[in-house]
Amino acid sequence: MLSLQEREHKKSTFAKKSSENTKKYNELYAEFYNKGYTKALAEEYADYFVLNAKKPAAGDILQTVRLYDKIRDYKTAAYFLTKVEEMAKKLNNEEKFIYCIEALANKSKIGNWRDAEDFRTEHINFMQIYSEKVDIKLRADMYMSLAYADCAAKHYSSAFRLLTGFGYKPQGKNDEKLLEILIAGIYICAKSGDEASIENAVNNACAAMALFKKYEFSWSEAFYKQKIKDASEGLA
């Protein structure tokens, strides 16, 4: 979840700034800061910034999608993705790029591999071209979504190549994006059924965690340990 400063930096993407909106966002961010991703947080964010808003902003809908994705409520995330589709002509390129990432990952995690393949075919040219204009962490999100799509279609070798072949380099010792990439690798191993590769992938992720000197939030370490365990059991 974006900090208030990060949100305001992209103010054209989110709800118009007002004292009421800022107050509510601060309340929700404080909840996130202390407790992490929860169903209550996702529901409260969705109610205020999307469902009860006169004209929901694309950024707020996409943030809602991400919150539901983090708690593995993929069906609800898919519902909010349809709301982004309805405003497709109004999206700026960054919003469209993030929508493509989230939609592709969502279809893949639900298991709709054919829909994921069709979606990728339709949007891959835009995604590849625009990915050259974004920072490496957002580009990593794109490659992870592409890897999830290959994994859903049981193209496990291709999925691994996508994760390892785009040249992501660690951004310091406390790189949570690297950890996300490694956890995606564990998930792909688990779905492939290769027990030896699962163990190796888990060891790589744990080794990366051992390098951390600090985490962004007090709950982050436990969150990632659980993600590693879940991924090893085939949960995205």
PDB file of C-alpha atoms in Angstrom:
ATOM      1  CA  MET A   1       0.000   0.000   0.000  1.00  0.00           C
ATOM      2  CA  LEU A   2       1.393   3.385  -0.964  1.00  0.00           C
ATOM      3  CA  SER A   3       2.369   5.853   1.716  1.00  0.00           C
ATOM      4  CA  LEU A   4       0.474   9.164   1.725  1.00  0.00           C
ATOM      5  CA  GLN A   5       3.515  10.862   0.156  1.00  0.00           C
ATOM      6  CA  GLU A   6       3.721   8.276  -2.647  1.00  0.00           C
ATOM      7  CA  ARG A   7      -0.007   8.557  -3.213  1.00  0.00           C
ATOM      8  CA  GLU A   8       0.099  12.342  -3.470  1.00  0.00           C
ATOM      9  CA  HIS A   9       3.029  12.100  -5.902  1.00  0.00           C
ATOM     10  CA  LYS A  10       0.641  10.269  -8.242  1.00  0.00           C
ATOM     11  CA  LYS A  11      -2.381  12.399  -7.388  1.00  0.00           C
ATOM     12  CA  SER A  12      -3.795  12.339 -10.934  1.00  0.00           C
ATOM     13  CA  THR A  13      -4.287   8.579 -10.545  1.00  0.00           C
ATOM     14  CA  PHE A  14      -6.185   8.638  -7.258  1.00  0.00           C
ATOM     15  CA  ALA A  15      -9.215  10.340  -5.759  1.00  0.00           C
ATOM     16  CA  LYS A  16      -9.106  14.120  -5.666  1.00  0.00           C
ATOM     17  CA  LYS A  17      -7.308  15.433  -2.632  1.00  0.00           C
ATOM     18  CA  SER A  18      -9.553  16.641   0.168  1.00  0.00           C
ATOM     19  CA  SER A  19      -9.243  16.809   3.928  1.00  0.00           C
ATOM     20  CA  GLU A  20     -11.782  14.011   4.261  1.00  0.00           C
ATOM     21  CA  ASN A  21     -10.038  11.727   1.757  1.00  0.00           C
ATOM     22  CA  THR A  22      -6.630  12.432   3.281  1.00  0.00           C
ATOM     23  CA  LYS A  23      -7.905  11.707   6.787  1.00  0.00           C
ATOM     24  CA  LYS A  24      -9.472   8.428   5.695  1.00  0.00           C
ATOM     25  CA  TYR A  25      -6.378   7.345   3.804  1.00  0.00           C
ATOM     26  CA  ASN A  26      -4.188   8.127   6.808  1.00  0.00           C
ATOM     27  CA  GLU A  27      -6.456   5.975   8.981  1.00  0.00           C
ATOM     28  CA  LEU A  28      -6.266   3.085   6.542  1.00  0.00           C
ATOM     29  CA  TYR A  29      -2.518   3.407   6.105  1.00  0.00           C
ATOM     30  CA  ALA A  30      -2.055   3.379   9.886  1.00  0.00           C
ATOM     31  CA  GLU A  31      -4.061   0.150   9.980  1.00  0.00           C
ATOM     32  CA  PHE A  32      -1.874  -1.278   7.217  1.00  0.00           C
ATOM     33  CA  TYR A  33       1.300  -0.067   8.947  1.00  0.00           C
ATOM     34  CA  ASN A  34       0.388  -1.903  12.142  1.00  0.00           C
ATOM     35  CA  LYS A  35      -1.403  -5.030  10.889  1.00  0.00           C
ATOM     36  CA  GLY A  36      -0.441  -5.526   7.236  1.00  0.00           C
ATOM     37  CA  TYR A  37      -2.784  -6.908   4.604  1.00  0.00           C
ATOM     38  CA  THR A  38      -6.126  -7.947   6.060  1.00  0.00           C
ATOM     39  CA  LYS A  39      -9.625  -8.598   4.800  1.00  0.00           C
ATOM     40  CA  ALA A  40     -10.917  -5.740   6.919  1.00  0.00           C
ATOM     41  CA  LEU A  41      -8.445  -3.318   5.324  1.00  0.00           C
ATOM     42  CA  ALA A  42      -9.377  -4.399   1.793  1.00  0.00           C
ATOM     43  CA  GLU A  43     -13.102  -4.109   2.499  1.00  0.00           C
ATOM     44  CA  GLU A  44     -12.816  -0.715   4.181  1.00  0.00           C
ATOM     45  CA  TYR A  45     -10.647   0.678   1.377  1.00  0.00           C
ATOM     46  CA  ALA A  46     -13.022  -0.672  -1.262  1.00  0.00           C
ATOM     47  CA  ASP A  47     -16.094   0.717   0.497  1.00  0.00           C
ATOM     48  CA  TYR A  48     -14.717   4.215   0.922  1.00  0.00           C
ATOM     49  CA  PHE A  49     -12.652   4.824  -2.210  1.00  0.00           C
ATOM     50  CA  VAL A  50     -14.529   2.707  -4.765  1.00  0.00           C
ATOM     51  CA  LEU A  51     -17.992   1.398  -3.913  1.00  0.00           C
ATOM     52  CA  ASN A  52     -19.271   4.546  -2.199  1.00  0.00           C
ATOM     53  CA  ALA A  53     -17.327   7.053  -4.293  1.00  0.00           C
ATOM     54  CA  LYS A  54     -19.205   9.051  -6.939  1.00  0.00           C
ATOM     55  CA  LYS A  55     -16.445   8.657  -9.507  1.00  0.00           C
ATOM     56  CA  PRO A  56     -13.859   6.111  -8.328  1.00  0.00           C
ATOM     57  CA  ALA A  57     -10.349   6.836  -9.564  1.00  0.00           C
ATOM     58  CA  ALA A  58      -8.472   4.159 -11.498  1.00  0.00           C
ATOM     59  CA  GLY A  59      -5.612   4.162  -8.997  1.00  0.00           C
ATOM     60  CA  ASP A  60      -7.969   3.489  -6.114  1.00  0.00           C
ATOM     61  CA  ILE A  61      -9.626   0.596  -7.933  1.00  0.00           C
ATOM     62  CA  LEU A  62      -6.229  -0.885  -8.781  1.00  0.00           C
ATOM     63  CA  GLN A  63      -5.112  -0.431  -5.167  1.00  0.00           C
ATOM     64  CA  THR A  64      -8.235  -2.317  -4.120  1.00  0.00           C
ATOM     65  CA  VAL A  65      -7.353  -5.107  -6.559  1.00  0.00           C
ATOM     66  CA  ARG A  66      -3.892  -5.363  -5.010  1.00  0.00           C
ATOM     67  CA  LEU A  67      -5.262  -5.467  -1.464  1.00  0.00           C
ATOM     68  CA  TYR A  68      -7.564  -8.365  -2.324  1.00  0.00           C
ATOM     69  CA  ASP A  69      -4.772 -10.095  -4.224  1.00  0.00           C
ATOM     70  CA  LYS A  70      -2.546  -9.961  -1.138  1.00  0.00           C
ATOM     71  CA  ILE A  71      -5.145 -11.856   0.921  1.00  0.00           C
ATOM     72  CA  ARG A  72      -5.724 -14.313  -1.972  1.00  0.00           C
ATOM     73  CA  ASP A  73      -9.327 -13.249  -2.573  1.00  0.00           C
ATOM     74  CA  TYR A  74      -8.844 -13.519  -6.306  1.00  0.00           C
ATOM     75  CA  LYS A  75     -12.544 -13.559  -7.189  1.00  0.00           C
ATOM     76  CA  THR A  76     -13.151 -10.230  -5.488  1.00  0.00           C
ATOM     77  CA  ALA A  77      -9.994  -8.839  -7.090  1.00  0.00           C
ATOM     78  CA  ALA A  78     -11.367  -9.986 -10.474  1.00  0.00           C
ATOM     79  CA  TYR A  79     -14.625  -8.150  -9.758  1.00  0.00           C
ATOM     80  CA  PHE A  80     -12.778  -4.870  -9.210  1.00  0.00           C
ATOM     81  CA  LEU A  81     -10.686  -5.459 -12.323  1.00  0.00           C
ATOM     82  CA  THR A  82     -13.928  -5.368 -14.329  1.00  0.00           C
ATOM     83  CA  LYS A  83     -14.470  -1.860 -12.979  1.00  0.00           C
ATOM     84  CA  VAL A  84     -11.107  -0.840 -14.421  1.00  0.00           C
ATOM     85  CA  GLU A  85     -12.083  -2.382 -17.758  1.00  0.00           C
ATOM     86  CA  GLU A  86     -15.190  -0.209 -17.814  1.00  0.00           C
ATOM     87  CA  MET A  87     -13.029   2.921 -17.787  1.00  0.00           C
ATOM     88  CA  ALA A  88     -10.373   1.567 -20.166  1.00  0.00           C
ATOM     89  CA  LYS A  89     -10.484   4.562 -22.530  1.00  0.00           C
ATOM     90  CA  LYS A  90      -9.787   6.940 -19.635  1.00  0.00           C
ATOM     91  CA  LEU A  91      -6.693   5.176 -18.320  1.00  0.00           C
ATOM     92  CA  ASN A  92      -3.290   6.755 -18.715  1.00  0.00           C
ATOM     93  CA  ASN A  93      -0.456   4.470 -19.859  1.00  0.00           C
ATOM     94  CA  GLU A  94       0.821   3.745 -16.368  1.00  0.00           C
ATOM     95  CA  GLU A  95      -2.653   2.806 -15.166  1.00  0.00           C
ATOM     96  CA  LYS A  96      -3.153   0.597 -18.220  1.00  0.00           C
ATOM     97  CA  PHE A  97       0.216  -1.073 -17.618  1.00  0.00           C
ATOM     98  CA  ILE A  98      -0.601  -1.821 -13.973  1.00  0.00           C
ATOM     99  CA  TYR A  99      -4.057  -3.039 -14.996  1.00  0.00           C
ATOM    100  CA  CYS A 100      -2.468  -5.449 -17.494  1.00  0.00           C
ATOM    101  CA  ILE A 101      -0.102  -6.795 -14.835  1.00  0.00           C
ATOM    102  CA  GLU A 102      -2.858  -7.295 -12.284  1.00  0.00           C
ATOM    103  CA  ALA A 103      -5.366  -8.764 -14.748  1.00  0.00           C
ATOM    104  CA  LEU A 104      -2.865 -11.255 -16.172  1.00  0.00           C
ATOM    105  CA  ALA A 105      -1.717 -12.358 -12.714  1.00  0.00           C
ATOM    106  CA  ASN A 106      -5.310 -12.637 -11.517  1.00  0.00           C
ATOM    107  CA  LYS A 107      -6.458 -14.833 -14.391  1.00  0.00           C
ATOM    108  CA  SER A 108      -3.389 -17.029 -13.877  1.00  0.00           C
ATOM    109  CA  LYS A 109      -3.783 -17.422 -10.124  1.00  0.00           C
ATOM    110  CA  ILE A 110      -7.461 -18.297 -10.502  1.00  0.00           C
ATOM    111  CA  GLY A 111      -6.393 -20.942 -13.012  1.00  0.00           C
ATOM    112  CA  ASN A 112      -7.972 -19.521 -16.163  1.00  0.00           C
ATOM    113  CA  TRP A 113      -4.865 -20.285 -18.213  1.00  0.00           C
ATOM    114  CA  ARG A 114      -6.548 -19.925 -21.600  1.00  0.00           C
ATOM    115  CA  ASP A 115      -7.998 -16.530 -20.674  1.00  0.00           C
ATOM    116  CA  ALA A 116      -4.553 -15.544 -19.392  1.00  0.00           C
ATOM    117  CA  GLU A 117      -2.914 -16.584 -22.666  1.00  0.00           C
ATOM    118  CA  ASP A 118      -5.496 -14.685 -24.726  1.00  0.00           C
ATOM    119  CA  PHE A 119      -5.072 -11.604 -22.538  1.00  0.00           C
ATOM    120  CA  ARG A 120      -1.294 -11.764 -22.857  1.00  0.00           C
ATOM    121  CA  THR A 121      -1.494 -12.099 -26.629  1.00  0.00           C
ATOM    122  CA  GLU A 122      -3.742  -9.045 -26.802  1.00  0.00           C
ATOM    123  CA  HIS A 123      -1.642  -6.809 -24.541  1.00  0.00           C
ATOM    124  CA  ILE A 124       1.940  -8.083 -24.711  1.00  0.00           C
ATOM    125  CA  ASN A 125       3.162  -5.521 -27.259  1.00  0.00           C
ATOM    126  CA  PHE A 126       1.982  -2.626 -25.108  1.00  0.00           C
ATOM    127  CA  MET A 127       3.361  -4.211 -21.943  1.00  0.00           C
ATOM    128  CA  GLN A 128       6.802  -4.837 -23.413  1.00  0.00           C
ATOM    129  CA  ILE A 129       7.116  -1.373 -24.940  1.00  0.00           C
ATOM    130  CA  TYR A 130       5.865   0.477 -21.869  1.00  0.00           C
ATOM    131  CA  SER A 131       7.968  -1.645 -19.501  1.00  0.00           C
ATOM    132  CA  GLU A 132      11.049   0.148 -20.822  1.00  0.00           C
ATOM    133  CA  LYS A 133       9.705   3.375 -19.304  1.00  0.00           C
ATOM    134  CA  VAL A 134       9.079   2.137 -15.762  1.00  0.00           C
ATOM    135  CA  ASP A 135      11.407   1.405 -12.866  1.00  0.00           C
ATOM    136  CA  ILE A 136      12.912  -2.048 -12.450  1.00  0.00           C
ATOM    137  CA  LYS A 137      10.571  -3.056  -9.618  1.00  0.00           C
ATOM    138  CA  LEU A 138       7.434  -2.414 -11.656  1.00  0.00           C
ATOM    139  CA  ARG A 139       9.076  -4.198 -14.577  1.00  0.00           C
ATOM    140  CA  ALA A 140       9.668  -7.132 -12.219  1.00  0.00           C
ATOM    141  CA  ASP A 141       5.940  -7.186 -11.471  1.00  0.00           C
ATOM    142  CA  MET A 142       5.279  -7.559 -15.188  1.00  0.00           C
ATOM    143  CA  TYR A 143       7.659 -10.489 -15.533  1.00  0.00           C
ATOM    144  CA  MET A 144       6.178 -12.184 -12.491  1.00  0.00           C
ATOM    145  CA  SER A 145       2.689 -11.870 -13.996  1.00  0.00           C
ATOM    146  CA  LEU A 146       3.964 -13.347 -17.265  1.00  0.00           C
ATOM    147  CA  ALA A 147       5.592 -16.180 -15.311  1.00  0.00           C
ATOM    148  CA  TYR A 148       2.336 -16.878 -13.466  1.00  0.00           C
ATOM    149  CA  ALA A 149       0.576 -17.105 -16.842  1.00  0.00           C
ATOM    150  CA  ASP A 150       3.111 -19.641 -18.124  1.00  0.00           C
ATOM    151  CA  CYS A 151       2.839 -21.561 -14.873  1.00  0.00           C
ATOM    152  CA  ALA A 152      -0.957 -21.701 -15.141  1.00  0.00           C
ATOM    153  CA  ALA A 153      -0.529 -23.189 -18.629  1.00  0.00           C
ATOM    154  CA  LYS A 154       1.999 -25.697 -17.188  1.00  0.00           C
ATOM    155  CA  HIS A 155       4.893 -24.195 -19.132  1.00  0.00           C
ATOM    156  CA  TYR A 156       7.149 -24.328 -16.094  1.00  0.00           C
ATOM    157  CA  SER A 157      10.506 -23.983 -17.852  1.00  0.00           C
ATOM    158  CA  SER A 158       9.290 -20.853 -19.651  1.00  0.00           C
ATOM    159  CA  ALA A 159       8.001 -19.456 -16.365  1.00  0.00           C
ATOM    160  CA  PHE A 160      11.432 -19.876 -14.749  1.00  0.00           C
ATOM    161  CA  ARG A 161      13.159 -18.233 -17.695  1.00  0.00           C
ATOM    162  CA  LEU A 162      10.881 -15.224 -17.352  1.00  0.00           C
ATOM    163  CA  LEU A 163      11.767 -14.843 -13.674  1.00  0.00           C
ATOM    164  CA  THR A 164      15.511 -15.238 -14.113  1.00  0.00           C
ATOM    165  CA  GLY A 165      16.127 -13.868 -17.573  1.00  0.00           C
ATOM    166  CA  PHE A 166      15.123 -10.221 -17.424  1.00  0.00           C
ATOM    167  CA  GLY A 167      18.185  -9.117 -15.487  1.00  0.00           C
ATOM    168  CA  TYR A 168      16.856  -8.063 -12.091  1.00  0.00           C
ATOM    169  CA  LYS A 169      19.723  -7.125  -9.782  1.00  0.00           C
ATOM    170  CA  PRO A 170      19.376  -6.924  -5.985  1.00  0.00           C
ATOM    171  CA  GLN A 171      18.653  -3.408  -4.783  1.00  0.00           C
ATOM    172  CA  GLY A 172      20.628  -3.668  -1.542  1.00  0.00           C
ATOM    173  CA  LYS A 173      20.370  -6.198   1.301  1.00  0.00           C
ATOM    174  CA  ASN A 174      16.779  -5.375   2.202  1.00  0.00           C
ATOM    175  CA  ASP A 175      15.270  -5.955  -1.231  1.00  0.00           C
ATOM    176  CA  GLU A 176      11.705  -7.141  -0.779  1.00  0.00           C
ATOM    177  CA  LYS A 177      11.067  -7.206  -4.538  1.00  0.00           C
ATOM    178  CA  LEU A 178      13.841  -9.788  -4.917  1.00  0.00           C
ATOM    179  CA  LEU A 179      12.162 -11.794  -2.184  1.00  0.00           C
ATOM    180  CA  GLU A 180       8.853 -11.633  -4.075  1.00  0.00           C
ATOM    181  CA  ILE A 181      10.586 -12.935  -7.215  1.00  0.00           C
ATOM    182  CA  LEU A 182      12.146 -15.811  -5.265  1.00  0.00           C
ATOM    183  CA  ILE A 183       8.795 -16.671  -3.687  1.00  0.00           C
ATOM    184  CA  ALA A 184       7.186 -16.710  -7.142  1.00  0.00           C
ATOM    185  CA  GLY A 185       9.913 -19.197  -8.075  1.00  0.00           C
ATOM    186  CA  ILE A 186       8.979 -21.412  -5.133  1.00  0.00           C
ATOM    187  CA  TYR A 187       5.352 -21.368  -6.254  1.00  0.00           C
ATOM    188  CA  ILE A 188       6.300 -22.415  -9.791  1.00  0.00           C
ATOM    189  CA  CYS A 189       8.427 -25.263  -8.402  1.00  0.00           C
ATOM    190  CA  ALA A 190       5.516 -26.411  -6.258  1.00  0.00           C
ATOM    191  CA  LYS A 191       3.096 -26.361  -9.186  1.00  0.00           C
ATOM    192  CA  SER A 192       5.609 -28.305 -11.304  1.00  0.00           C
ATOM    193  CA  GLY A 193       5.758 -31.029  -8.654  1.00  0.00           C
ATOM    194  CA  ASP A 194       9.556 -31.162  -8.585  1.00  0.00           C
ATOM    195  CA  GLU A 195      10.300 -31.774  -4.891  1.00  0.00           C
ATOM    196  CA  ALA A 196      14.055 -31.196  -5.210  1.00  0.00           C
ATOM    197  CA  SER A 197      13.565 -27.843  -6.913  1.00  0.00           C
ATOM    198  CA  ILE A 198      11.075 -26.787  -4.238  1.00  0.00           C
ATOM    199  CA  GLU A 199      13.641 -27.365  -1.505  1.00  0.00           C
ATOM    200  CA  ASN A 200      16.310 -25.489  -3.445  1.00  0.00           C
ATOM    201  CA  ALA A 201      13.977 -22.548  -4.140  1.00  0.00           C
ATOM    202  CA  VAL A 202      12.950 -22.348  -0.478  1.00  0.00           C
ATOM    203  CA  ASN A 203      16.605 -22.356   0.566  1.00  0.00           C
ATOM    204  CA  ASN A 204      17.336 -19.492  -1.854  1.00  0.00           C
ATOM    205  CA  ALA A 205      14.488 -17.403  -0.448  1.00  0.00           C
ATOM    206  CA  CYS A 206      15.517 -18.102   3.146  1.00  0.00           C
ATOM    207  CA  ALA A 207      19.118 -17.161   2.306  1.00  0.00           C
ATOM    208  CA  ALA A 208      17.869 -13.862   0.882  1.00  0.00           C
ATOM    209  CA  MET A 209      15.889 -13.201   4.050  1.00  0.00           C
ATOM    210  CA  ALA A 210      18.976 -13.908   6.146  1.00  0.00           C
ATOM    211  CA  LEU A 211      20.672 -10.919   4.505  1.00  0.00           C
ATOM    212  CA  PHE A 212      17.982  -8.496   5.672  1.00  0.00           C
ATOM    213  CA  LYS A 213      19.082  -5.981   8.286  1.00  0.00           C
ATOM    214  CA  LYS A 214      15.620  -4.500   8.629  1.00  0.00           C
ATOM    215  CA  TYR A 215      12.109  -4.754   7.241  1.00  0.00           C
ATOM    216  CA  GLU A 216       9.832  -1.913   6.264  1.00  0.00           C
ATOM    217  CA  PHE A 217       7.101  -2.931   8.728  1.00  0.00           C
ATOM    218  CA  SER A 218       7.053  -4.858  11.998  1.00  0.00           C
ATOM    219  CA  TRP A 219       4.909  -7.601  10.426  1.00  0.00           C
ATOM    220  CA  SER A 220       6.958  -7.982   7.227  1.00  0.00           C
ATOM    221  CA  GLU A 221       9.302 -10.756   8.350  1.00  0.00           C
ATOM    222  CA  ALA A 222       6.487 -13.024   9.544  1.00  0.00           C
ATOM    223  CA  PHE A 223       4.527 -12.178   6.397  1.00  0.00           C
ATOM    224  CA  TYR A 224       7.328 -13.308   4.080  1.00  0.00           C
ATOM    225  CA  LYS A 225       8.040 -16.448   6.094  1.00  0.00           C
ATOM    226  CA  GLN A 226       4.403 -17.402   5.697  1.00  0.00           C
ATOM    227  CA  LYS A 227       4.527 -16.562   1.979  1.00  0.00           C
ATOM    228  CA  ILE A 228       7.496 -18.900   1.557  1.00  0.00           C
ATOM    229  CA  LYS A 229       5.670 -21.721   3.357  1.00  0.00           C
ATOM    230  CA  ASP A 230       2.477 -21.146   1.373  1.00  0.00           C
ATOM    231  CA  ALA A 231       4.320 -20.977  -1.959  1.00  0.00           C
ATOM    232  CA  SER A 232       6.020 -24.300  -1.198  1.00  0.00           C
ATOM    233  CA  GLU A 233       2.523 -25.763  -0.859  1.00  0.00           C
ATOM    234  CA  GLY A 234       1.365 -24.330  -4.186  1.00  0.00           C
ATOM    235  CA  LEU A 235      -0.365 -21.191  -2.934  1.00  0.00           C
ATOM    236  CA  ALA A 236       0.463 -17.997  -4.833  1.00  0.00           C
TER     237      ALA A 236
END
